[in-house]
CSV table of C-alpha atoms and ligand atoms in Angstrom, one decimal:
chain,number,residue,atom,x,y,z
Y,1,UNK,CA,-62.3,-42.7,-30.2
Y,2,UNK,CA,-59.8,-45.5,-30.8
Y,3,UNK,CA,-59.7,-47.1,-27.5
Y,4,UNK,CA,-61.5,-46.1,-24.1
Y,5,UNK,CA,-58.9,-45.3,-21.1
Y,6,UNK,CA,-61.5,-44.2,-19.0
Y,7,UNK,CA,-65.1,-44.9,-18.4
Y,8,UNK,CA,-68.0,-43.1,-16.1
Y,9,UNK,CA,-70.9,-45.4,-16.3
Y,10,UNK,CA,-74.2,-44.2,-14.7
Y,11,UNK,CA,-72.1,-42.9,-11.7
Y,12,UNK,CA,-74.1,-41.4,-8.8
Y,13,UNK,CA,-72.7,-39.9,-5.4
Y,14,UNK,CA,-74.3,-39.2,-2.2
Y,15,UNK,CA,-73.1,-37.1,0.9
Y,16,UNK,CA,-75.6,-38.6,3.1
Y,17,UNK,CA,-79.0,-38.5,1.9
Y,18,UNK,CA,-78.0,-35.8,-0.5
Y,19,UNK,CA,-77.2,-36.7,-4.0
Y,20,UNK,CA,-74.2,-34.7,-5.3
Y,21,UNK,CA,-74.0,-36.5,-8.7
Y,22,UNK,CA,-77.1,-38.0,-10.4
Y,23,UNK,CA,-76.2,-41.3,-13.1
Y,24,UNK,CA,-73.0,-39.2,-15.1
Y,25,UNK,CA,-71.6,-41.3,-18.2
Y,26,UNK,CA,-68.3,-40.4,-19.5
Y,27,UNK,CA,-65.7,-41.1,-22.0
Y,28,UNK,CA,-61.8,-40.3,-22.5
Y,29,UNK,CA,-60.5,-41.9,-25.2
Y,30,UNK,CA,-56.6,-42.6,-25.0
Y,31,UNK,CA,-54.5,-39.8,-25.4
Y,32,UNK,CA,-57.3,-37.6,-25.5
Y,33,UNK,CA,-58.0,-34.4,-23.3
Y,34,UNK,CA,-61.7,-33.9,-22.3
Y,35,UNK,CA,-63.4,-31.5,-20.2
Y,36,UNK,CA,-65.8,-31.1,-17.8
Y,37,UNK,CA,-67.1,-27.6,-16.9
Y,38,UNK,CA,-70.0,-26.1,-14.7
Y,39,UNK,CA,-71.0,-23.7,-12.2
Y,40,UNK,CA,-69.9,-24.0,-8.8
Y,41,UNK,CA,-71.1,-26.7,-6.6
Y,42,UNK,CA,-71.6,-29.1,-9.7
Y,43,UNK,CA,-70.7,-32.1,-8.5
Y,44,UNK,CA,-67.3,-32.0,-10.8
Y,45,UNK,CA,-64.8,-32.3,-7.4
Y,46,UNK,CA,-67.4,-34.8,-6.3
Y,47,UNK,CA,-67.1,-36.9,-9.9
Y,48,UNK,CA,-63.2,-36.6,-9.7
Y,49,UNK,CA,-63.0,-37.6,-6.0
Y,50,UNK,CA,-65.4,-40.8,-6.7
Y,51,UNK,CA,-63.5,-41.9,-10.2
Y,52,UNK,CA,-60.0,-42.0,-7.8
Y,53,UNK,CA,-62.3,-43.6,-5.1
Y,54,UNK,CA,-61.8,-41.2,-2.0
Y,55,UNK,CA,-65.8,-41.0,-2.1
Y,56,UNK,CA,-67.8,-44.4,-2.3
Y,57,UNK,CA,-70.1,-44.3,-5.2
Y,58,UNK,CA,-73.1,-46.0,-7.2
Y,59,UNK,CA,-72.5,-47.0,-11.0
Y,60,UNK,CA,-68.8,-48.0,-12.5
Y,61,UNK,CA,-65.7,-46.7,-13.1
Y,62,UNK,CA,-63.9,-48.7,-15.7
Y,63,UNK,CA,-60.5,-48.2,-16.4
Y,64,UNK,CA,-58.4,-49.6,-19.1
Y,65,UNK,CA,-61.4,-52.2,-19.9
Y,66,UNK,CA,-61.5,-53.1,-16.5
Y,67,UNK,CA,-64.1,-52.4,-13.4
Y,68,UNK,CA,-62.0,-50.3,-10.5
Y,69,UNK,CA,-65.5,-51.2,-8.2
Y,70,UNK,CA,-64.1,-52.2,-4.8
Y,71,UNK,CA,-60.5,-50.9,-5.9
Y,72,UNK,CA,-58.8,-49.0,-3.7
Y,73,UNK,CA,-57.1,-45.5,-4.0
Y,74,UNK,CA,-53.7,-46.9,-3.9
Y,75,UNK,CA,-54.7,-49.7,-6.0
Y,76,UNK,CA,-55.7,-47.2,-9.0
Y,77,UNK,CA,-53.1,-44.7,-8.6
Y,78,UNK,CA,-50.6,-47.7,-8.9
Y,79,UNK,CA,-53.0,-48.8,-11.7
Y,80,UNK,CA,-51.9,-45.5,-13.8
Y,81,UNK,CA,-55.4,-43.2,-12.5
Y,82,UNK,CA,-53.5,-40.0,-10.8
Y,83,UNK,CA,-55.2,-37.2,-9.5
Y,84,UNK,CA,-54.0,-33.6,-8.7
Y,85,UNK,CA,-56.8,-32.2,-6.3
Y,86,UNK,CA,-57.5,-28.3,-6.7
Y,87,UNK,CA,-55.8,-27.8,-3.0
Y,88,UNK,CA,-52.1,-27.6,-4.0
Y,89,UNK,CA,-50.5,-29.8,-1.3
Y,90,UNK,CA,-47.0,-30.1,-1.5
Y,91,UNK,CA,-44.3,-31.0,0.9
Y,92,UNK,CA,-43.4,-27.4,2.2
Y,93,UNK,CA,-40.2,-28.1,4.0
Y,94,UNK,CA,-38.8,-30.1,1.3
Y,95,UNK,CA,-37.0,-28.9,-2.4
Y,96,UNK,CA,-39.0,-29.1,-5.6
Y,97,UNK,CA,-36.6,-31.8,-6.5
Y,98,UNK,CA,-37.5,-34.0,-3.3
Y,99,UNK,CA,-41.2,-33.1,-4.1
Y,100,UNK,CA,-40.7,-34.6,-7.6
Y,101,UNK,CA,-39.1,-37.7,-6.7
Y,102,UNK,CA,-42.3,-37.9,-4.1
Y,103,UNK,CA,-44.1,-38.5,-7.1
Y,104,UNK,CA,-42.1,-41.5,-8.6
Y,105,UNK,CA,-41.9,-43.4,-4.9
Y,106,UNK,CA,-44.5,-46.1,-5.5
Y,107,UNK,CA,-43.0,-46.8,-8.6
Y,108,UNK,CA,-39.5,-46.8,-7.3
Y,109,UNK,CA,-40.9,-49.5,-4.9
Y,110,UNK,CA,-42.0,-51.7,-7.7
Y,111,UNK,CA,-38.7,-51.8,-9.0
Y,112,UNK,CA,-38.6,-48.5,-11.5
Y,113,UNK,CA,-35.3,-47.4,-11.2
Y,114,UNK,CA,-35.6,-44.3,-14.0
Y,115,UNK,CA,-36.8,-41.7,-12.0
Y,116,UNK,CA,-33.7,-39.6,-12.7
Y,117,UNK,CA,-34.9,-39.7,-16.7
Y,118,UNK,CA,-38.3,-39.0,-15.8
Y,119,UNK,CA,-37.4,-35.6,-13.6
Y,120,UNK,CA,-35.3,-34.6,-16.5
Y,121,UNK,CA,-38.7,-34.8,-18.5
Y,122,UNK,CA,-40.6,-32.8,-16.4
Y,123,UNK,CA,-37.9,-30.2,-16.1
Y,124,UNK,CA,-38.0,-30.1,-19.8
Y,125,UNK,CA,-42.1,-29.3,-19.5
Y,126,UNK,CA,-41.5,-27.2,-16.7
Y,127,UNK,CA,-38.4,-25.0,-17.0
Y,128,UNK,CA,-39.2,-23.2,-14.1
Y,129,UNK,CA,-39.1,-26.0,-11.7
Y,130,UNK,CA,-35.6,-26.8,-12.9
Y,131,UNK,CA,-34.5,-23.2,-12.3
Y,132,UNK,CA,-36.0,-23.8,-8.6
Y,133,UNK,CA,-34.7,-27.8,-8.7
Y,134,UNK,CA,-33.4,-26.6,-5.0
Y,135,UNK,CA,-36.0,-24.3,-3.8
Y,136,UNK,CA,-38.4,-25.6,-0.6
Y,137,UNK,CA,-41.8,-26.0,-2.3
Y,138,UNK,CA,-43.2,-23.8,0.8
Y,139,UNK,CA,-41.5,-20.6,-0.7
Y,140,UNK,CA,-43.0,-20.9,-4.3
Y,141,UNK,CA,-45.4,-18.8,-6.0
Y,142,UNK,CA,-49.2,-19.9,-6.5
Y,143,UNK,CA,-48.2,-20.8,-10.3
Y,144,UNK,CA,-44.8,-22.8,-9.7
Y,145,UNK,CA,-46.9,-24.7,-7.0
Y,146,UNK,CA,-49.7,-25.5,-9.6
Y,147,UNK,CA,-46.6,-26.9,-12.0
Y,148,UNK,CA,-45.1,-28.5,-9.0
Y,149,UNK,CA,-48.2,-30.3,-8.0
Y,150,UNK,CA,-48.7,-31.1,-12.2
Y,151,UNK,CA,-45.1,-32.1,-12.3
Y,152,UNK,CA,-45.3,-34.6,-9.5
Y,153,UNK,CA,-48.3,-36.4,-11.1
Y,154,UNK,CA,-46.5,-36.9,-14.6
Y,155,UNK,CA,-43.6,-38.4,-12.4
Y,156,UNK,CA,-45.9,-41.3,-11.7
Y,157,UNK,CA,-46.2,-41.6,-15.2
Y,158,UNK,CA,-49.8,-42.0,-15.3
Y,159,UNK,CA,-52.3,-43.1,-18.5
Y,160,UNK,CA,-55.0,-41.2,-17.2
Y,161,UNK,CA,-54.7,-37.6,-15.0
Y,162,UNK,CA,-57.4,-36.1,-13.4
Y,163,UNK,CA,-56.6,-32.7,-13.0
Y,164,UNK,CA,-59.5,-30.4,-10.5
Y,165,UNK,CA,-59.5,-26.7,-11.8
Y,166,UNK,CA,-55.4,-26.4,-12.4
Y,167,UNK,CA,-55.6,-22.9,-13.1
Y,168,UNK,CA,-57.7,-21.5,-10.6
Y,169,UNK,CA,-56.7,-18.5,-9.0
Y,170,UNK,CA,-53.6,-18.2,-11.4
Y,171,UNK,CA,-52.7,-15.1,-13.1
Y,172,UNK,CA,-53.8,-14.9,-17.1
Y,173,UNK,CA,-49.9,-15.6,-18.2
Y,174,UNK,CA,-49.5,-18.4,-16.0
Y,175,UNK,CA,-53.1,-20.1,-16.9
Y,176,UNK,CA,-51.6,-19.7,-20.6
Y,177,UNK,CA,-48.6,-21.9,-19.8
Y,178,UNK,CA,-50.5,-24.5,-17.8
Y,179,UNK,CA,-53.1,-25.4,-20.4
Y,180,UNK,CA,-49.8,-25.2,-22.9
Y,181,UNK,CA,-48.4,-27.8,-20.8
Y,182,UNK,CA,-51.6,-29.9,-20.4
Y,183,UNK,CA,-52.0,-29.5,-24.3
Y,184,UNK,CA,-48.7,-31.1,-24.8
Y,185,UNK,CA,-49.3,-34.3,-22.8
Y,186,UNK,CA,-51.3,-35.3,-25.5
Y,187,UNK,CA,-48.0,-36.1,-27.5
Y,188,UNK,CA,-46.8,-38.6,-24.6
Y,189,UNK,CA,-50.2,-40.2,-24.7
Y,190,UNK,CA,-51.4,-39.2,-21.4
Y,191,UNK,CA,-55.0,-38.9,-21.8
Y,192,UNK,CA,-56.5,-35.8,-19.3
Y,193,UNK,CA,-59.9,-35.3,-18.0
Y,194,UNK,CA,-59.6,-31.5,-17.0
Y,195,UNK,CA,-62.3,-29.9,-14.8
Y,196,UNK,CA,-62.3,-26.2,-15.0
Y,197,UNK,CA,-64.1,-23.1,-14.4
Y,198,UNK,CA,-62.0,-21.3,-17.3
Y,199,UNK,CA,-64.4,-23.0,-19.9
Y,200,UNK,CA,-63.1,-21.1,-22.7
Y,201,UNK,CA,-59.1,-22.0,-22.1
Y,202,UNK,CA,-60.8,-25.7,-21.3
Y,203,UNK,CA,-62.9,-26.0,-24.5
Y,204,UNK,CA,-60.1,-24.5,-26.7
Y,205,UNK,CA,-57.4,-27.2,-25.4
Y,206,UNK,CA,-59.7,-30.2,-25.7
Y,207,UNK,CA,-61.2,-32.9,-27.9
Y,208,UNK,CA,-64.5,-33.3,-26.2
Y,209,UNK,CA,-66.5,-31.5,-23.4
Y,210,UNK,CA,-69.1,-32.0,-21.0
Y,211,UNK,CA,-71.4,-30.0,-19.0
Y,212,UNK,CA,-72.2,-30.8,-15.6
Y,213,UNK,CA,-75.1,-28.8,-13.9
Y,214,UNK,CA,-76.2,-29.6,-10.4
Y,215,UNK,CA,-75.2,-33.1,-10.6
Y,216,UNK,CA,-76.2,-34.3,-14.0
Y,217,UNK,CA,-74.7,-34.2,-17.5
Y,218,UNK,CA,-76.8,-31.7,-19.3
Y,219,UNK,CA,-74.6,-31.2,-22.6
Y,220,UNK,CA,-72.0,-33.1,-23.9
Y,221,UNK,CA,-70.2,-32.7,-27.3
Y,222,UNK,CA,-66.6,-32.3,-29.3
Y,223,UNK,CA,-65.4,-29.3,-27.7
Y,224,UNK,CA,-65.5,-26.8,-30.9
Y,225,UNK,CA,-69.0,-27.6,-31.4
Y,226,UNK,CA,-70.3,-26.9,-27.4
Y,227,UNK,CA,-67.9,-23.4,-27.8
Y,228,UNK,CA,-70.4,-22.7,-30.5
Y,229,UNK,CA,-73.1,-24.0,-28.6
Y,230,UNK,CA,-75.4,-20.8,-27.5
Y,231,UNK,CA,-76.2,-22.2,-24.3
Y,232,UNK,CA,-72.8,-22.9,-23.3
Y,233,UNK,CA,-71.4,-19.5,-25.1
Y,234,UNK,CA,-74.1,-17.6,-22.9
Y,235,UNK,CA,-73.7,-19.5,-19.6
Y,236,UNK,CA,-70.0,-20.5,-19.9
Y,237,UNK,CA,-68.3,-18.0,-22.2
Y,238,UNK,CA,-69.2,-14.7,-20.6
Y,239,UNK,CA,-72.2,-14.0,-23.5
Y,240,UNK,CA,-73.5,-15.0,-26.6
Y,241,UNK,CA,-70.8,-15.4,-29.5
Y,242,UNK,CA,-71.2,-13.0,-32.7
Y,243,UNK,CA,-72.0,-14.8,-36.1
Y,244,UNK,CA,-68.9,-15.1,-38.5
A,301,LIG,N1,-68.4,-33.5,2.1
A,301,LIG,C1,-69.6,-33.4,1.7
A,301,LIG,N2,-70.4,-33.4,2.4
A,301,LIG,C2,-71.9,-32.7,2.2
A,301,LIG,N3,-71.6,-32.0,1.4
A,301,LIG,C3,-70.9,-31.8,0.2
A,301,LIG,C4,-69.6,-32.3,0.4
A,301,LIG,N4,-68.6,-32.3,-0.6
A,301,LIG,C5,-69.2,-31.6,-1.5
A,301,LIG,N5,-70.6,-31.4,-1.4
A,301,LIG,C6,-71.9,-30.7,-2.0
A,301,LIG,O1,-72.0,-31.6,-3.0
A,301,LIG,C7,-71.9,-30.6,-4.3
A,301,LIG,C8,-71.2,-30.8,-4.9
A,301,LIG,O2,-69.7,-30.4,-4.9
A,301,LIG,P1,-68.4,-30.0,-5.5
A,301,LIG,O3,-67.6,-29.8,-4.5
A,301,LIG,O4,-68.4,-31.6,-6.3
A,301,LIG,O5,-68.5,-29.2,-6.5
A,301,LIG,P2,-67.8,-28.7,-7.6
A,301,LIG,O6,-68.5,-28.9,-9.2
A,301,LIG,O7,-66.4,-29.1,-7.8
A,301,LIG,O8,-68.1,-26.9,-7.7
A,301,LIG,P3,-66.4,-25.9,-7.6
A,301,LIG,O9,-66.7,-25.3,-9.0
A,301,LIG,O10,-67.3,-24.7,-6.6
A,301,LIG,O11,-65.0,-26.4,-6.9
A,301,LIG,C9,-72.0,-29.3,-3.6
A,301,LIG,O12,-73.5,-29.0,-3.5
A,301,LIG,C10,-71.5,-29.2,-2.3
A,301,LIG,O13,-72.0,-28.3,-1.2
A,302,LIG,MG1,-64.8,-28.4,-7.1
C-alpha cells in the first residue's frame, strides 16, 4: 500500500453501557477499495458513523495522516471524507440536478466554482441521472435514488468515500451497475470503504477486505484470499467453494 488514506486504530463505540464495536483496526490505501462484510448487527454502520464523527468513540481515526479526534462532522467532510448512509435521503421536492448541486454546496462556499464541470463528470458516470436531470428526486426509482446519493457525494470531490450498503434492496442488474461505478472510482483516485451484505460482489471489486462479527474484526486479507477462505465461503458466499 503506497500511502494510507484512512486508518482506524483500536476503535471502540458504546451505546450507553453496551459496546457495539470493540477495538477495530482497519486501513484504506489511497485509491483503494476496501470492503467490510459481516452479518446484521455486527457493527458496520456503527463503525462508519464513528469514522465520520456522528458517534463518539474511543481509539482513533487518522485521515490523510492526521488524527480526526475531536473534529466535527462538517470539518471531516470539508477535508475530503464523505459518508453515503444506507438510508437514501434526498431533497425529494428538488430536481436531480439541484440535488447534485447541493453536494457541491460546501465547496462552492469555499470559492470552488467548478460544479458544472463536476456535474458533467457525474453525468458521465451515471447516464441515467443525466436523462432524468429535471425529474424530481422524490419520483425516482430505488436504483436511481441509489445513484443520485452516490453522485451527490461525488459532487463534493471526496478523497475517501464511506459507503453503507449501496446495493441494499436493489435488483441484480442495478446492483451490477452500482458495483461497476464504484469499481471505476479507483481510476479517479477516490478511495472507498465499502460496507456490504452482498459479500460476493464486494469482494469481487475490492482490493482488501475485513470480516466484522459482533463488533470485532475476525478475519482480514486481500479480497481474493478472503473469497477463497472456507469460513467466508460457508457463511457469506452461500456454501463452500468447489475445488478447481
Ligand atoms: N442508537 C443505538 N442505540 C443502541 N444500540 C444501537 C444503536 N444503533 C445500533 N445499535 C446496536 O449496535 C449493534 C450494531 O449495529 P449496527 O447498525 O452498527 O450493525 P450493522 O452491522 O450495520 O447491521 P446491518 O447489517 O443490519 O445494517 C446492534 O446490536 C444494534 O442493535
Ligand atoms: Mg448497517
